[in-house]
Amino acid sequence: MKKILLIRKAKIYIHVELDDGAKLVLKEDTVAKHMLYKGMMLDDEKITEILSDDGKQRALEKAANYLGYGMKTTKQVKDKLKEKGADEESIDYAIEKLSEYRYIDDGEYARLYAEQNAKKYGVKMIENKLRQKGVSANIAKEAAKSVSDSQEEAARTLLEKLNRKYAGLDERKKKQKMYEALMRKGFEWGKVSHLLKVDYDDGFEE
């Protein structure tokens, strides 16, 4: 058993000093939850419980602060907490709590990302970028598919910009560059080829 010799508040945390020389640096909420007081006796199991609760609350707080900068995927939040030194148990706790209240929602994140980038990327690129952010394959594919109807208009707009950009090139070279640029952005080759043939005469072959 260990005895609490001193409890004092520092700038942010509460310092709890034990008679064996150990010092626990805890959040104020942790001290309140466990009703710690000077002279209280703690066994090793209780100390482990206190530290576990404190780690979970710190992870939850750090995750919430991170989400204050904008929506994140589950993977992004996990990676940030690992970077901050949180243990797996604390990370799982934070993810579970934030998901419960939908502060973390990969489906909603993917849907919004697809909508916001539908004019910039093709469905393949949107799906790939979502996968890179840790979104599951099924969710990423479904989100990308949801904006497929707007792809022709988006591709046409980008082709118009590229047509002006490469205006100084001969027609065939210009069209090839336009085609390659949209392919890099993840647009479907059939759709791009069709638009080039329809909007920029019939002299293009991919």
PDB file of C-alpha atoms in Angstrom:
ATOM      1  CA  MET A   1       0.000   0.000   0.000  1.00  0.00           C
ATOM      2  CA  LYS A   2       1.123   3.524  -0.716  1.00  0.00           C
ATOM      3  CA  LYS A   3       0.018   6.661   1.072  1.00  0.00           C
ATOM      4  CA  ILE A   4      -0.729  10.017  -0.537  1.00  0.00           C
ATOM      5  CA  LEU A   5       1.525  12.589   1.136  1.00  0.00           C
ATOM      6  CA  LEU A   6       0.662  15.649  -0.908  1.00  0.00           C
ATOM      7  CA  ILE A   7      -1.810  16.827  -3.528  1.00  0.00           C
ATOM      8  CA  ARG A   8      -1.002  20.114  -5.213  1.00  0.00           C
ATOM      9  CA  LYS A   9      -2.203  21.865  -8.307  1.00  0.00           C
ATOM     10  CA  ALA A  10       0.319  22.898 -10.943  1.00  0.00           C
ATOM     11  CA  LYS A  11      -0.478  25.010 -14.016  1.00  0.00           C
ATOM     12  CA  ILE A  12      -2.580  22.374 -15.761  1.00  0.00           C
ATOM     13  CA  TYR A  13      -2.387  19.101 -13.864  1.00  0.00           C
ATOM     14  CA  ILE A  14      -2.626  17.907 -10.276  1.00  0.00           C
ATOM     15  CA  HIS A  15       0.532  16.449  -8.731  1.00  0.00           C
ATOM     16  CA  VAL A  16      -0.086  13.579  -6.323  1.00  0.00           C
ATOM     17  CA  GLU A  17       2.992  12.578  -4.316  1.00  0.00           C
ATOM     18  CA  LEU A  18       3.185   9.143  -2.668  1.00  0.00           C
ATOM     19  CA  ASP A  19       5.230   8.008   0.317  1.00  0.00           C
ATOM     20  CA  ASP A  20       7.439   5.783  -1.840  1.00  0.00           C
ATOM     21  CA  GLY A  21       8.683   8.827  -3.765  1.00  0.00           C
ATOM     22  CA  ALA A  22       6.428   8.285  -6.781  1.00  0.00           C
ATOM     23  CA  LYS A  23       4.545  11.216  -8.252  1.00  0.00           C
ATOM     24  CA  LEU A  24       1.321  10.935 -10.238  1.00  0.00           C
ATOM     25  CA  VAL A  25       0.578  13.786 -12.633  1.00  0.00           C
ATOM     26  CA  LEU A  26      -3.162  13.677 -13.191  1.00  0.00           C
ATOM     27  CA  LYS A  27      -5.999  15.614 -14.739  1.00  0.00           C
ATOM     28  CA  GLU A  28      -8.239  17.378 -12.245  1.00  0.00           C
ATOM     29  CA  ASP A  29     -11.193  15.259 -13.408  1.00  0.00           C
ATOM     30  CA  THR A  30      -9.263  12.086 -12.572  1.00  0.00           C
ATOM     31  CA  VAL A  31      -8.532  13.290  -9.046  1.00  0.00           C
ATOM     32  CA  ALA A  32     -12.205  14.180  -8.576  1.00  0.00           C
ATOM     33  CA  LYS A  33     -13.476  10.887 -10.014  1.00  0.00           C
ATOM     34  CA  HIS A  34     -11.342   8.800  -7.656  1.00  0.00           C
ATOM     35  CA  MET A  35     -11.875  11.213  -4.746  1.00  0.00           C
ATOM     36  CA  LEU A  36      -8.178  11.353  -3.945  1.00  0.00           C
ATOM     37  CA  TYR A  37      -7.131  13.079  -0.742  1.00  0.00           C
ATOM     38  CA  LYS A  38      -4.055  13.539   1.421  1.00  0.00           C
ATOM     39  CA  GLY A  39      -3.522  10.492   3.616  1.00  0.00           C
ATOM     40  CA  MET A  40      -5.456   8.133   1.338  1.00  0.00           C
ATOM     41  CA  MET A  41      -3.989   4.642   0.953  1.00  0.00           C
ATOM     42  CA  LEU A  42      -3.628   3.205  -2.546  1.00  0.00           C
ATOM     43  CA  ASP A  43      -2.720  -0.312  -3.609  1.00  0.00           C
ATOM     44  CA  ASP A  44      -1.043  -1.098  -6.933  1.00  0.00           C
ATOM     45  CA  GLU A  45      -4.330  -2.115  -8.545  1.00  0.00           C
ATOM     46  CA  LYS A  46      -5.933   1.213  -7.632  1.00  0.00           C
ATOM     47  CA  ILE A  47      -2.952   3.175  -8.935  1.00  0.00           C
ATOM     48  CA  THR A  48      -3.119   1.267 -12.226  1.00  0.00           C
ATOM     49  CA  GLU A  49      -6.843   2.058 -12.477  1.00  0.00           C
ATOM     50  CA  ILE A  50      -6.221   5.754 -11.795  1.00  0.00           C
ATOM     51  CA  LEU A  51      -3.481   5.988 -14.415  1.00  0.00           C
ATOM     52  CA  SER A  52      -5.611   4.107 -16.954  1.00  0.00           C
ATOM     53  CA  ASP A  53      -8.553   6.467 -16.461  1.00  0.00           C
ATOM     54  CA  ASP A  54      -6.264   9.467 -16.705  1.00  0.00           C
ATOM     55  CA  GLY A  55      -4.720   8.201 -19.949  1.00  0.00           C
ATOM     56  CA  LYS A  56      -8.147   7.669 -21.478  1.00  0.00           C
ATOM     57  CA  GLN A  57      -9.293  11.176 -20.600  1.00  0.00           C
ATOM     58  CA  ARG A  58      -6.115  12.725 -21.981  1.00  0.00           C
ATOM     59  CA  ALA A  59      -6.490  10.791 -25.225  1.00  0.00           C
ATOM     60  CA  LEU A  60     -10.119  11.867 -25.525  1.00  0.00           C
ATOM     61  CA  GLU A  61      -9.174  15.493 -24.936  1.00  0.00           C
ATOM     62  CA  LYS A  62      -6.333  15.398 -27.479  1.00  0.00           C
ATOM     63  CA  ALA A  63      -8.566  13.748 -30.068  1.00  0.00           C
ATOM     64  CA  ALA A  64     -11.299  16.334 -29.527  1.00  0.00           C
ATOM     65  CA  ASN A  65      -8.780  19.151 -29.939  1.00  0.00           C
ATOM     66  CA  TYR A  66      -7.504  17.570 -33.159  1.00  0.00           C
ATOM     67  CA  LEU A  67     -11.042  17.320 -34.502  1.00  0.00           C
ATOM     68  CA  GLY A  68     -11.454  21.013 -33.783  1.00  0.00           C
ATOM     69  CA  TYR A  69      -9.401  21.660 -36.923  1.00  0.00           C
ATOM     70  CA  GLY A  70     -11.916  19.775 -39.079  1.00  0.00           C
ATOM     71  CA  MET A  71     -13.334  16.308 -39.703  1.00  0.00           C
ATOM     72  CA  LYS A  72     -10.873  13.438 -39.604  1.00  0.00           C
ATOM     73  CA  THR A  73     -11.017   9.742 -40.361  1.00  0.00           C
ATOM     74  CA  THR A  74     -10.687   7.118 -37.658  1.00  0.00           C
ATOM     75  CA  LYS A  75      -7.192   6.300 -38.890  1.00  0.00           C
ATOM     76  CA  GLN A  76      -6.104   9.941 -38.849  1.00  0.00           C
ATOM     77  CA  VAL A  77      -7.240  10.328 -35.235  1.00  0.00           C
ATOM     78  CA  LYS A  78      -5.541   7.076 -34.219  1.00  0.00           C
ATOM     79  CA  ASP A  79      -2.302   8.118 -35.898  1.00  0.00           C
ATOM     80  CA  LYS A  80      -2.371  11.514 -34.191  1.00  0.00           C
ATOM     81  CA  LEU A  81      -2.926   9.955 -30.759  1.00  0.00           C
ATOM     82  CA  LYS A  82      -0.086   7.478 -31.329  1.00  0.00           C
ATOM     83  CA  GLU A  83       2.100  10.404 -32.323  1.00  0.00           C
ATOM     84  CA  LYS A  84       1.163  12.077 -29.025  1.00  0.00           C
ATOM     85  CA  GLY A  85       2.179   8.973 -27.087  1.00  0.00           C
ATOM     86  CA  ALA A  86      -1.234   7.576 -26.146  1.00  0.00           C
ATOM     87  CA  ASP A  87      -1.427   3.834 -25.445  1.00  0.00           C
ATOM     88  CA  GLU A  88      -3.719   1.475 -27.375  1.00  0.00           C
ATOM     89  CA  GLU A  89      -6.298   1.187 -24.596  1.00  0.00           C
ATOM     90  CA  SER A  90      -6.634   4.962 -24.335  1.00  0.00           C
ATOM     91  CA  ILE A  91      -6.808   5.337 -28.120  1.00  0.00           C
ATOM     92  CA  ASP A  92      -9.569   2.732 -28.392  1.00  0.00           C
ATOM     93  CA  TYR A  93     -11.509   4.485 -25.632  1.00  0.00           C
ATOM     94  CA  ALA A  94     -11.260   7.884 -27.335  1.00  0.00           C
ATOM     95  CA  ILE A  95     -12.260   6.475 -30.735  1.00  0.00           C
ATOM     96  CA  GLU A  96     -15.225   4.636 -29.237  1.00  0.00           C
ATOM     97  CA  LYS A  97     -16.522   7.712 -27.401  1.00  0.00           C
ATOM     98  CA  LEU A  98     -16.095  10.082 -30.333  1.00  0.00           C
ATOM     99  CA  SER A  99     -17.657   7.595 -32.750  1.00  0.00           C
ATOM    100  CA  GLU A 100     -20.584   7.120 -30.381  1.00  0.00           C
ATOM    101  CA  TYR A 101     -21.410  10.824 -30.660  1.00  0.00           C
ATOM    102  CA  ARG A 102     -20.488  10.835 -34.380  1.00  0.00           C
ATOM    103  CA  TYR A 103     -17.615  13.262 -34.002  1.00  0.00           C
ATOM    104  CA  ILE A 104     -15.776  10.569 -35.954  1.00  0.00           C
ATOM    105  CA  ASP A 105     -17.786   9.144 -38.845  1.00  0.00           C
ATOM    106  CA  ASP A 106     -15.850   7.739 -41.790  1.00  0.00           C
ATOM    107  CA  GLY A 107     -18.989   7.448 -43.901  1.00  0.00           C
ATOM    108  CA  GLU A 108     -19.888  11.104 -43.483  1.00  0.00           C
ATOM    109  CA  TYR A 109     -16.267  12.159 -43.948  1.00  0.00           C
ATOM    110  CA  ALA A 110     -16.072  10.226 -47.222  1.00  0.00           C
ATOM    111  CA  ARG A 111     -19.376  11.626 -48.482  1.00  0.00           C
ATOM    112  CA  LEU A 112     -18.330  15.227 -47.813  1.00  0.00           C
ATOM    113  CA  TYR A 113     -14.855  14.676 -49.263  1.00  0.00           C
ATOM    114  CA  ALA A 114     -16.340  13.257 -52.461  1.00  0.00           C
ATOM    115  CA  GLU A 115     -18.763  16.171 -52.816  1.00  0.00           C
ATOM    116  CA  GLN A 116     -16.067  18.771 -52.190  1.00  0.00           C
ATOM    117  CA  ASN A 117     -13.640  17.236 -54.686  1.00  0.00           C
ATOM    118  CA  ALA A 118     -16.037  16.069 -57.407  1.00  0.00           C
ATOM    119  CA  LYS A 119     -15.087  18.994 -59.656  1.00  0.00           C
ATOM    120  CA  LYS A 120     -11.390  18.441 -59.115  1.00  0.00           C
ATOM    121  CA  TYR A 121     -10.912  14.675 -59.336  1.00  0.00           C
ATOM    122  CA  GLY A 122     -12.381  11.656 -61.069  1.00  0.00           C
ATOM    123  CA  VAL A 123     -14.073   8.891 -59.106  1.00  0.00           C
ATOM    124  CA  LYS A 124     -10.948   6.715 -59.163  1.00  0.00           C
ATOM    125  CA  MET A 125      -8.801   9.453 -57.650  1.00  0.00           C
ATOM    126  CA  ILE A 126     -11.430  10.272 -55.023  1.00  0.00           C
ATOM    127  CA  GLU A 127     -11.613   6.619 -54.047  1.00  0.00           C
ATOM    128  CA  ASN A 128      -7.813   6.298 -53.887  1.00  0.00           C
ATOM    129  CA  LYS A 129      -7.395   9.423 -51.787  1.00  0.00           C
ATOM    130  CA  LEU A 130     -10.034   8.262 -49.329  1.00  0.00           C
ATOM    131  CA  ARG A 131      -8.258   4.917 -49.023  1.00  0.00           C
ATOM    132  CA  GLN A 132      -5.004   6.766 -48.316  1.00  0.00           C
ATOM    133  CA  LYS A 133      -6.776   8.573 -45.481  1.00  0.00           C
ATOM    134  CA  GLY A 134      -7.725   5.244 -43.942  1.00  0.00           C
ATOM    135  CA  VAL A 135     -11.320   4.951 -45.138  1.00  0.00           C
ATOM    136  CA  SER A 136     -12.380   1.356 -45.789  1.00  0.00           C
ATOM    137  CA  ALA A 137     -12.595   0.136 -49.380  1.00  0.00           C
ATOM    138  CA  ASN A 138     -16.387  -0.210 -49.334  1.00  0.00           C
ATOM    139  CA  ILE A 139     -17.024   3.244 -47.882  1.00  0.00           C
ATOM    140  CA  ALA A 140     -14.513   4.884 -50.231  1.00  0.00           C
ATOM    141  CA  LYS A 141     -16.017   3.200 -53.285  1.00  0.00           C
ATOM    142  CA  GLU A 142     -19.571   4.114 -52.298  1.00  0.00           C
ATOM    143  CA  ALA A 143     -18.647   7.753 -51.656  1.00  0.00           C
ATOM    144  CA  ALA A 144     -16.850   8.060 -54.994  1.00  0.00           C
ATOM    145  CA  LYS A 145     -19.763   6.409 -56.783  1.00  0.00           C
ATOM    146  CA  SER A 146     -22.193   8.929 -55.269  1.00  0.00           C
ATOM    147  CA  VAL A 147     -20.666  11.759 -57.335  1.00  0.00           C
ATOM    148  CA  SER A 148     -20.295   9.835 -60.597  1.00  0.00           C
ATOM    149  CA  ASP A 149     -23.253  11.649 -62.176  1.00  0.00           C
ATOM    150  CA  SER A 150     -21.385  14.968 -61.982  1.00  0.00           C
ATOM    151  CA  GLN A 151     -18.199  13.608 -63.560  1.00  0.00           C
ATOM    152  CA  GLU A 152     -18.977  14.486 -67.165  1.00  0.00           C
ATOM    153  CA  GLU A 153     -19.594  18.129 -66.320  1.00  0.00           C
ATOM    154  CA  ALA A 154     -16.453  18.242 -64.149  1.00  0.00           C
ATOM    155  CA  ALA A 155     -14.330  16.653 -66.871  1.00  0.00           C
ATOM    156  CA  ARG A 156     -15.696  19.028 -69.495  1.00  0.00           C
ATOM    157  CA  THR A 157     -14.878  22.065 -67.321  1.00  0.00           C
ATOM    158  CA  LEU A 158     -11.327  20.846 -66.745  1.00  0.00           C
ATOM    159  CA  LEU A 159     -10.857  20.139 -70.449  1.00  0.00           C
ATOM    160  CA  GLU A 160     -11.904  23.693 -71.267  1.00  0.00           C
ATOM    161  CA  LYS A 161      -9.243  25.043 -68.901  1.00  0.00           C
ATOM    162  CA  LEU A 162      -6.606  22.723 -70.328  1.00  0.00           C
ATOM    163  CA  ASN A 163      -7.580  23.663 -73.862  1.00  0.00           C
ATOM    164  CA  ARG A 164      -6.737  27.269 -73.033  1.00  0.00           C
ATOM    165  CA  LYS A 165      -3.561  26.268 -71.202  1.00  0.00           C
ATOM    166  CA  TYR A 166      -2.195  24.302 -74.156  1.00  0.00           C
ATOM    167  CA  ALA A 167      -3.545  26.621 -76.849  1.00  0.00           C
ATOM    168  CA  GLY A 168      -0.067  27.103 -78.352  1.00  0.00           C
ATOM    169  CA  LEU A 169       0.446  23.415 -79.125  1.00  0.00           C
ATOM    170  CA  ASP A 170      -0.599  21.609 -82.276  1.00  0.00           C
ATOM    171  CA  GLU A 171      -4.013  19.974 -81.982  1.00  0.00           C
ATOM    172  CA  ARG A 172      -2.933  16.384 -81.561  1.00  0.00           C
ATOM    173  CA  LYS A 173      -0.290  17.139 -78.930  1.00  0.00           C
ATOM    174  CA  LYS A 174      -2.689  19.423 -77.096  1.00  0.00           C
ATOM    175  CA  LYS A 175      -5.393  16.770 -76.969  1.00  0.00           C
ATOM    176  CA  GLN A 176      -2.921  14.158 -75.783  1.00  0.00           C
ATOM    177  CA  LYS A 177      -1.852  16.392 -72.908  1.00  0.00           C
ATOM    178  CA  MET A 178      -5.480  17.120 -72.041  1.00  0.00           C
ATOM    179  CA  TYR A 179      -6.235  13.410 -72.019  1.00  0.00           C
ATOM    180  CA  GLU A 180      -3.221  12.540 -69.866  1.00  0.00           C
ATOM    181  CA  ALA A 181      -3.986  15.324 -67.381  1.00  0.00           C
ATOM    182  CA  LEU A 182      -7.508  14.041 -66.753  1.00  0.00           C
ATOM    183  CA  MET A 183      -6.347  10.456 -66.513  1.00  0.00           C
ATOM    184  CA  ARG A 184      -3.915  11.511 -63.773  1.00  0.00           C
ATOM    185  CA  LYS A 185      -6.842  13.067 -61.931  1.00  0.00           C
ATOM    186  CA  GLY A 186      -8.679   9.765 -61.938  1.00  0.00           C
ATOM    187  CA  PHE A 187     -11.317  10.338 -64.596  1.00  0.00           C
ATOM    188  CA  GLU A 188     -12.503   7.318 -66.590  1.00  0.00           C
ATOM    189  CA  TRP A 189     -10.677   6.945 -69.888  1.00  0.00           C
ATOM    190  CA  GLY A 190     -13.863   6.236 -71.825  1.00  0.00           C
ATOM    191  CA  LYS A 191     -15.537   9.397 -70.597  1.00  0.00           C
ATOM    192  CA  VAL A 192     -12.487  11.556 -71.327  1.00  0.00           C
ATOM    193  CA  SER A 193     -12.006  10.064 -74.793  1.00  0.00           C
ATOM    194  CA  HIS A 194     -15.670  10.618 -75.603  1.00  0.00           C
ATOM    195  CA  LEU A 195     -15.573  14.276 -74.553  1.00  0.00           C
ATOM    196  CA  LEU A 196     -12.416  14.931 -76.540  1.00  0.00           C
ATOM    197  CA  LYS A 197     -13.964  13.409 -79.637  1.00  0.00           C
ATOM    198  CA  VAL A 198     -17.297  15.191 -79.223  1.00  0.00           C
ATOM    199  CA  ASP A 199     -16.085  18.611 -78.059  1.00  0.00           C
ATOM    200  CA  TYR A 200     -12.726  18.821 -79.807  1.00  0.00           C
ATOM    201  CA  ASP A 201     -13.556  17.213 -83.173  1.00  0.00           C
ATOM    202  CA  ASP A 202     -12.971  13.593 -84.126  1.00  0.00           C
ATOM    203  CA  GLY A 203      -9.241  13.569 -84.603  1.00  0.00           C
ATOM    204  CA  PHE A 204      -8.355  12.141 -81.204  1.00  0.00           C
ATOM    205  CA  GLU A 205      -7.375   8.580 -80.432  1.00  0.00           C
ATOM    206  CA  GLU A 206      -6.337   7.605 -76.917  1.00  0.00           C
TER     207      GLU A 206
END
